[in-house]
Structures are given as structure tokens and as C-alpha cells.
Amino acid sequence: MSKIKNEPKHKMALIQQIRGQLEQRAIWLALLTREAAEKGLDPKEFGDSSIWKTGCMQGAVLNENTTNLKMLKKNLFTPGARLIFEMDLVESTEDRLSLDFHYCPLVKGWQKLGCSDEEISRLCDVAMMGDRGIGRQFGAHLNLAKTIARGDDICELRYVSDRVEEDTTMVKDLATATERVHE
């Protein structure tokens, strides 16, 4: 029995359609990693760095040449995105951006595909490399103390500027991802 609870409260037709598109992309990721594993490739060897690169590319466009995290909120975590992921804005300053997601369409896509809780958690880790790459372009790191994919009630995204706090939890993972990006 799955420990993951992930049911939306907002069910407007347009929101459901957009969520369906995100679910489809989540399914692509799952099927790509499964196919790679069947061919003897370790998805961790290429997935993290590929998604990291995508996040860095997106972040470079979103940041408008600033490290102000208020710009990240404005350009990525828009009112529409907040509806889709049922987000609460907890804190927004130049150096901190804290969001709580109460629903994840990617997790829903993986659930529909029949992924195990363990696979969903792993796929979430890969997908979140994009958010980490985006944060890096703002001179920030992302802390994820809770995720729906691990069975928590929320995804707790905490972007923190490197000016405020050195990233001690993700330094090794980010260094590894960065090495892969530059290979």
C-alpha cells in the first residue's frame, strides 16, 4: 500500500488540463529512466545532470540578471503555477523564497503509471534537479526537507541565497551534478 497521499483540492477544468500535461511529462521521465535501466544504463548517471542543465538554462532566462529571489517568485511561481501545485507562499524576500506545495501533478503521473513509492521518490529527486539548477542561477540553493514523493503531506521548497547560508546538505550532490554538466 502506498504511503503517498496526493489528491488535488482545486479541480477546475483548465487546471486539470494543465496538470494532465505535467503528468504526461512525468510519465516521459519515468519511461525514459526505465528504458535506460533495461539497456544497462544507470539513469542517475545521466538524469540528474540532464535535468540540472535544463534548470540552469531556464533559470538563466528567469533571473533577469539578478540574484533577488523575489524575481524567482515573480517569474516562475506565478499565480497560475500556485493553483496547479496548490502552493502556499510562506516567505518571499531577496534572500529567501519558501513555498509549500500541497499537490504534485508529476507524482500523480507516476502514480497513474503504477510506479512504486521508491521509484516515485527517485524520479522526484531527478525532477527536482531542474529546480536546483534554476536556484543556482539566482545564486541560491534549494532545501527540500519534505516531499510528497517521500510520503510527506507537502513539498517544502526553501530557496536560500548563498549570501545568507552555505548549502551544507546539497553541496556534494550539486558538485557531482556540476561535474556531470561540464563533462
PDB file of C-alpha atoms in Angstrom:
ATOM      1  CA  MET A   1       0.000   0.000   0.000  1.00  0.00           C
ATOM      2  CA  SER A   2       1.354   3.389  -0.987  1.00  0.00           C
ATOM      3  CA  LYS A   3       2.147   5.896   1.734  1.00  0.00           C
ATOM      4  CA  ILE A   4       1.911   8.777  -0.763  1.00  0.00           C
ATOM      5  CA  LYS A   5      -1.155  10.984  -0.399  1.00  0.00           C
ATOM      6  CA  ASN A   6      -1.569  13.296  -3.370  1.00  0.00           C
ATOM      7  CA  GLU A   7      -5.111  14.423  -4.146  1.00  0.00           C
ATOM      8  CA  PRO A   8      -5.964  17.869  -5.522  1.00  0.00           C
ATOM      9  CA  LYS A   9      -8.479  20.169  -3.901  1.00  0.00           C
ATOM     10  CA  HIS A  10      -8.831  22.516  -6.901  1.00  0.00           C
ATOM     11  CA  LYS A  11     -10.472  20.717  -9.814  1.00  0.00           C
ATOM     12  CA  MET A  12     -11.281  23.447 -12.346  1.00  0.00           C
ATOM     13  CA  ALA A  13     -11.253  22.053 -15.890  1.00  0.00           C
ATOM     14  CA  LEU A  14      -8.401  24.262 -17.146  1.00  0.00           C
ATOM     15  CA  ILE A  15      -6.246  23.491 -14.105  1.00  0.00           C
ATOM     16  CA  GLN A  16      -6.887  19.756 -14.621  1.00  0.00           C
ATOM     17  CA  GLN A  17      -5.864  20.044 -18.294  1.00  0.00           C
ATOM     18  CA  ILE A  18      -2.596  21.761 -17.423  1.00  0.00           C
ATOM     19  CA  ARG A  19      -1.935  19.185 -14.707  1.00  0.00           C
ATOM     20  CA  GLY A  20      -2.530  16.476 -17.312  1.00  0.00           C
ATOM     21  CA  GLN A  21       0.254  17.931 -19.447  1.00  0.00           C
ATOM     22  CA  LEU A  22       2.618  17.897 -16.475  1.00  0.00           C
ATOM     23  CA  GLU A  23       1.600  14.315 -15.673  1.00  0.00           C
ATOM     24  CA  GLN A  24       2.467  13.347 -19.258  1.00  0.00           C
ATOM     25  CA  ARG A  25       5.939  14.828 -18.920  1.00  0.00           C
ATOM     26  CA  ALA A  26       6.414  12.984 -15.646  1.00  0.00           C
ATOM     27  CA  ILE A  27       5.466   9.757 -17.393  1.00  0.00           C
ATOM     28  CA  TRP A  28       8.045  10.510 -20.108  1.00  0.00           C
ATOM     29  CA  LEU A  29      10.729  10.798 -17.435  1.00  0.00           C
ATOM     30  CA  ALA A  30       9.695   7.526 -15.821  1.00  0.00           C
ATOM     31  CA  LEU A  31       9.609   5.643 -19.109  1.00  0.00           C
ATOM     32  CA  LEU A  32      12.953   7.094 -20.209  1.00  0.00           C
ATOM     33  CA  THR A  33      14.624   6.019 -16.979  1.00  0.00           C
ATOM     34  CA  ARG A  34      13.045   2.556 -17.169  1.00  0.00           C
ATOM     35  CA  GLU A  35      14.185   2.116 -20.769  1.00  0.00           C
ATOM     36  CA  ALA A  36      17.686   3.242 -19.859  1.00  0.00           C
ATOM     37  CA  ALA A  37      17.828   0.748 -16.994  1.00  0.00           C
ATOM     38  CA  GLU A  38      16.645  -2.036 -19.311  1.00  0.00           C
ATOM     39  CA  LYS A  39      19.531  -1.172 -21.640  1.00  0.00           C
ATOM     40  CA  GLY A  40      22.003  -1.366 -18.761  1.00  0.00           C
ATOM     41  CA  LEU A  41      22.394   2.360 -18.197  1.00  0.00           C
ATOM     42  CA  ASP A  42      22.125   3.897 -14.756  1.00  0.00           C
ATOM     43  CA  PRO A  43      19.537   6.703 -15.046  1.00  0.00           C
ATOM     44  CA  LYS A  44      21.245   8.501 -12.143  1.00  0.00           C
ATOM     45  CA  GLU A  45      24.346   8.817 -14.336  1.00  0.00           C
ATOM     46  CA  PHE A  46      22.597  10.987 -16.905  1.00  0.00           C
ATOM     47  CA  GLY A  47      19.220  12.017 -15.490  1.00  0.00           C
ATOM     48  CA  ASP A  48      20.438  14.358 -12.769  1.00  0.00           C
ATOM     49  CA  SER A  49      22.881  16.219 -14.998  1.00  0.00           C
ATOM     50  CA  SER A  50      20.426  16.476 -17.908  1.00  0.00           C
ATOM     51  CA  ILE A  51      17.682  17.899 -15.734  1.00  0.00           C
ATOM     52  CA  TRP A  52      20.215  20.140 -13.927  1.00  0.00           C
ATOM     53  CA  LYS A  53      21.264  21.603 -17.302  1.00  0.00           C
ATOM     54  CA  THR A  54      17.634  22.246 -18.191  1.00  0.00           C
ATOM     55  CA  GLY A  55      17.092  24.045 -14.886  1.00  0.00           C
ATOM     56  CA  CYS A  56      20.203  26.149 -15.394  1.00  0.00           C
ATOM     57  CA  MET A  57      19.020  27.137 -18.867  1.00  0.00           C
ATOM     58  CA  GLN A  58      15.563  28.049 -17.564  1.00  0.00           C
ATOM     59  CA  GLY A  59      16.990  29.900 -14.556  1.00  0.00           C
ATOM     60  CA  ALA A  60      19.281  31.973 -16.765  1.00  0.00           C
ATOM     61  CA  VAL A  61      16.204  33.266 -18.590  1.00  0.00           C
ATOM     62  CA  LEU A  62      14.117  33.747 -15.444  1.00  0.00           C
ATOM     63  CA  ASN A  63      16.688  35.570 -13.329  1.00  0.00           C
ATOM     64  CA  GLU A  64      16.839  38.743 -15.452  1.00  0.00           C
ATOM     65  CA  ASN A  65      20.467  39.188 -14.347  1.00  0.00           C
ATOM     66  CA  THR A  66      19.649  39.350 -10.654  1.00  0.00           C
ATOM     67  CA  THR A  67      20.061  37.122  -7.637  1.00  0.00           C
ATOM     68  CA  ASN A  68      16.963  38.578  -5.971  1.00  0.00           C
ATOM     69  CA  LEU A  69      14.717  35.624  -5.117  1.00  0.00           C
ATOM     70  CA  LYS A  70      11.649  37.858  -5.399  1.00  0.00           C
ATOM     71  CA  MET A  71      12.283  37.677  -9.155  1.00  0.00           C
ATOM     72  CA  LEU A  72      12.153  33.871  -8.982  1.00  0.00           C
ATOM     73  CA  LYS A  73       8.750  34.104  -7.307  1.00  0.00           C
ATOM     74  CA  LYS A  74       7.532  36.588  -9.916  1.00  0.00           C
ATOM     75  CA  ASN A  75       8.775  34.689 -12.967  1.00  0.00           C
ATOM     76  CA  LEU A  76       8.331  31.017 -12.022  1.00  0.00           C
ATOM     77  CA  PHE A  77       5.945  30.709  -9.110  1.00  0.00           C
ATOM     78  CA  THR A  78       3.173  32.712 -10.735  1.00  0.00           C
ATOM     79  CA  PRO A  79      -0.432  32.730  -9.522  1.00  0.00           C
ATOM     80  CA  GLY A  80      -1.257  30.086 -12.163  1.00  0.00           C
ATOM     81  CA  ALA A  81       1.570  27.817 -11.025  1.00  0.00           C
ATOM     82  CA  ARG A  82       0.438  28.275  -7.444  1.00  0.00           C
ATOM     83  CA  LEU A  83      -3.023  26.993  -8.386  1.00  0.00           C
ATOM     84  CA  ILE A  84      -1.683  23.971 -10.270  1.00  0.00           C
ATOM     85  CA  PHE A  85       0.572  22.847  -7.419  1.00  0.00           C
ATOM     86  CA  GLU A  86      -1.757  24.210  -4.711  1.00  0.00           C
ATOM     87  CA  MET A  87       1.101  26.260  -3.291  1.00  0.00           C
ATOM     88  CA  ASP A  88       1.258  28.424  -0.242  1.00  0.00           C
ATOM     89  CA  LEU A  89       3.770  31.260  -0.304  1.00  0.00           C
ATOM     90  CA  VAL A  90       5.407  31.078   3.125  1.00  0.00           C
ATOM     91  CA  GLU A  91       8.154  33.683   2.743  1.00  0.00           C
ATOM     92  CA  SER A  92       9.472  35.895  -0.037  1.00  0.00           C
ATOM     93  CA  THR A  93      12.475  38.170   0.445  1.00  0.00           C
ATOM     94  CA  GLU A  94      15.505  38.992  -1.666  1.00  0.00           C
ATOM     95  CA  ASP A  95      17.416  36.154   0.018  1.00  0.00           C
ATOM     96  CA  ARG A  96      14.745  33.565   0.838  1.00  0.00           C
ATOM     97  CA  LEU A  97      11.823  32.047  -1.017  1.00  0.00           C
ATOM     98  CA  SER A  98       9.764  29.487   0.875  1.00  0.00           C
ATOM     99  CA  LEU A  99       6.868  27.607  -0.690  1.00  0.00           C
ATOM    100  CA  ASP A 100       4.713  24.698   0.404  1.00  0.00           C
ATOM    101  CA  PHE A 101       3.185  22.564  -2.368  1.00  0.00           C
ATOM    102  CA  HIS A 102       0.084  20.624  -1.361  1.00  0.00           C
ATOM    103  CA  TYR A 103      -0.279  18.747  -4.664  1.00  0.00           C
ATOM    104  CA  CYS A 104       2.125  17.487  -7.326  1.00  0.00           C
ATOM    105  CA  PRO A 105       0.955  16.593 -10.844  1.00  0.00           C
ATOM    106  CA  LEU A 106       4.272  14.846 -11.524  1.00  0.00           C
ATOM    107  CA  VAL A 107       3.708  12.491  -8.599  1.00  0.00           C
ATOM    108  CA  LYS A 108       0.157  11.932  -9.882  1.00  0.00           C
ATOM    109  CA  GLY A 109       1.547  10.965 -13.297  1.00  0.00           C
ATOM    110  CA  TRP A 110       3.938   8.474 -11.711  1.00  0.00           C
ATOM    111  CA  GLN A 111       1.109   7.088  -9.598  1.00  0.00           C
ATOM    112  CA  LYS A 112      -1.068   6.636 -12.703  1.00  0.00           C
ATOM    113  CA  LEU A 113       1.806   4.782 -14.378  1.00  0.00           C
ATOM    114  CA  GLY A 114       1.924   2.417 -11.402  1.00  0.00           C
ATOM    115  CA  CYS A 115       5.355   3.419 -10.101  1.00  0.00           C
ATOM    116  CA  SER A 116       6.317   2.182  -6.651  1.00  0.00           C
ATOM    117  CA  ASP A 117       6.826   4.664  -3.823  1.00  0.00           C
ATOM    118  CA  GLU A 118      10.569   4.078  -4.108  1.00  0.00           C
ATOM    119  CA  GLU A 119      10.552   4.803  -7.853  1.00  0.00           C
ATOM    120  CA  ILE A 120       8.420   7.934  -7.328  1.00  0.00           C
ATOM    121  CA  SER A 121      10.878   9.209  -4.719  1.00  0.00           C
ATOM    122  CA  ARG A 122      13.826   8.601  -7.065  1.00  0.00           C
ATOM    123  CA  LEU A 123      12.057  10.253 -10.012  1.00  0.00           C
ATOM    124  CA  CYS A 124      11.221  13.248  -7.829  1.00  0.00           C
ATOM    125  CA  ASP A 125      14.887  13.594  -6.892  1.00  0.00           C
ATOM    126  CA  VAL A 126      15.771  13.675 -10.600  1.00  0.00           C
ATOM    127  CA  ALA A 127      12.997  16.156 -11.446  1.00  0.00           C
ATOM    128  CA  MET A 128      13.997  18.461  -8.584  1.00  0.00           C
ATOM    129  CA  MET A 129      17.471  18.823 -10.088  1.00  0.00           C
ATOM    130  CA  GLY A 130      15.778  21.236 -12.501  1.00  0.00           C
ATOM    131  CA  ASP A 131      14.569  23.359  -9.598  1.00  0.00           C
ATOM    132  CA  ARG A 132      18.037  23.189  -8.087  1.00  0.00           C
ATOM    133  CA  GLY A 133      19.547  24.362 -11.391  1.00  0.00           C
ATOM    134  CA  ILE A 134      17.079  27.245 -11.524  1.00  0.00           C
ATOM    135  CA  GLY A 135      18.005  28.238  -7.976  1.00  0.00           C
ATOM    136  CA  ARG A 136      21.715  28.104  -8.827  1.00  0.00           C
ATOM    137  CA  GLN A 137      21.146  30.765 -11.492  1.00  0.00           C
ATOM    138  CA  PHE A 138      19.830  33.014  -8.726  1.00  0.00           C
ATOM    139  CA  GLY A 139      22.900  32.364  -6.560  1.00  0.00           C
ATOM    140  CA  ALA A 140      20.766  30.201  -4.288  1.00  0.00           C
ATOM    141  CA  HIS A 141      20.327  26.590  -3.276  1.00  0.00           C
ATOM    142  CA  LEU A 142      17.194  24.601  -2.673  1.00  0.00           C
ATOM    143  CA  ASN A 143      16.480  22.727   0.540  1.00  0.00           C
ATOM    144  CA  LEU A 144      13.774  20.054   0.416  1.00  0.00           C
ATOM    145  CA  ALA A 145      13.049  18.869   3.929  1.00  0.00           C
ATOM    146  CA  LYS A 146       9.718  17.355   2.878  1.00  0.00           C
ATOM    147  CA  THR A 147       8.349  15.986  -0.394  1.00  0.00           C
ATOM    148  CA  ILE A 148       5.032  14.466  -1.331  1.00  0.00           C
ATOM    149  CA  ALA A 149       7.035  11.855  -3.258  1.00  0.00           C
ATOM    150  CA  ARG A 150       8.551  10.585   0.020  1.00  0.00           C
ATOM    151  CA  GLY A 151       5.146  10.395   1.684  1.00  0.00           C
ATOM    152  CA  ASP A 152       5.145  13.801   3.383  1.00  0.00           C
ATOM    153  CA  ASP A 153       1.979  15.899   3.369  1.00  0.00           C
ATOM    154  CA  ILE A 154       3.695  18.727   1.420  1.00  0.00           C
ATOM    155  CA  CYS A 155       6.689  19.556  -0.695  1.00  0.00           C
ATOM    156  CA  GLU A 156       8.597  22.113   1.331  1.00  0.00           C
ATOM    157  CA  LEU A 157      10.725  24.167  -1.075  1.00  0.00           C
ATOM    158  CA  ARG A 158      13.165  26.524   0.607  1.00  0.00           C
ATOM    159  CA  TYR A 159      15.388  28.573  -1.681  1.00  0.00           C
ATOM    160  CA  VAL A 160      18.129  30.306   0.272  1.00  0.00           C
ATOM    161  CA  SER A 161      20.652  32.745  -1.152  1.00  0.00           C
ATOM    162  CA  ASP A 162      24.249  31.651  -0.815  1.00  0.00           C
ATOM    163  CA  ARG A 163      24.847  35.105   0.721  1.00  0.00           C
ATOM    164  CA  VAL A 164      22.756  34.018   3.715  1.00  0.00           C
ATOM    165  CA  GLU A 165      23.570  30.366   4.229  1.00  0.00           C
ATOM    166  CA  GLU A 166      26.045  27.972   2.716  1.00  0.00           C
ATOM    167  CA  ASP A 167      24.362  24.872   1.355  1.00  0.00           C
ATOM    168  CA  THR A 168      25.594  22.081   3.590  1.00  0.00           C
ATOM    169  CA  THR A 169      23.022  19.437   2.653  1.00  0.00           C
ATOM    170  CA  MET A 170      23.383  19.565  -1.109  1.00  0.00           C
ATOM    171  CA  VAL A 171      26.990  20.609  -1.661  1.00  0.00           C
ATOM    172  CA  LYS A 172      28.132  17.116  -2.586  1.00  0.00           C
ATOM    173  CA  ASP A 173      25.146  16.408  -4.866  1.00  0.00           C
ATOM    174  CA  LEU A 174      25.455  19.765  -6.584  1.00  0.00           C
ATOM    175  CA  ALA A 175      29.184  19.309  -7.071  1.00  0.00           C
ATOM    176  CA  THR A 176      28.559  15.905  -8.641  1.00  0.00           C
ATOM    177  CA  ALA A 177      25.820  17.300 -10.898  1.00  0.00           C
ATOM    178  CA  THR A 178      28.006  20.235 -11.893  1.00  0.00           C
ATOM    179  CA  GLU A 179      30.854  17.865 -12.765  1.00  0.00           C
ATOM    180  CA  ARG A 180      28.488  15.871 -14.982  1.00  0.00           C
ATOM    181  CA  VAL A 181      27.274  19.054 -16.685  1.00  0.00           C
ATOM    182  CA  HIS A 182      30.846  20.017 -17.575  1.00  0.00           C
ATOM    183  CA  GLU A 183      31.873  16.547 -18.805  1.00  0.00           C
TER     184      GLU A 183
END
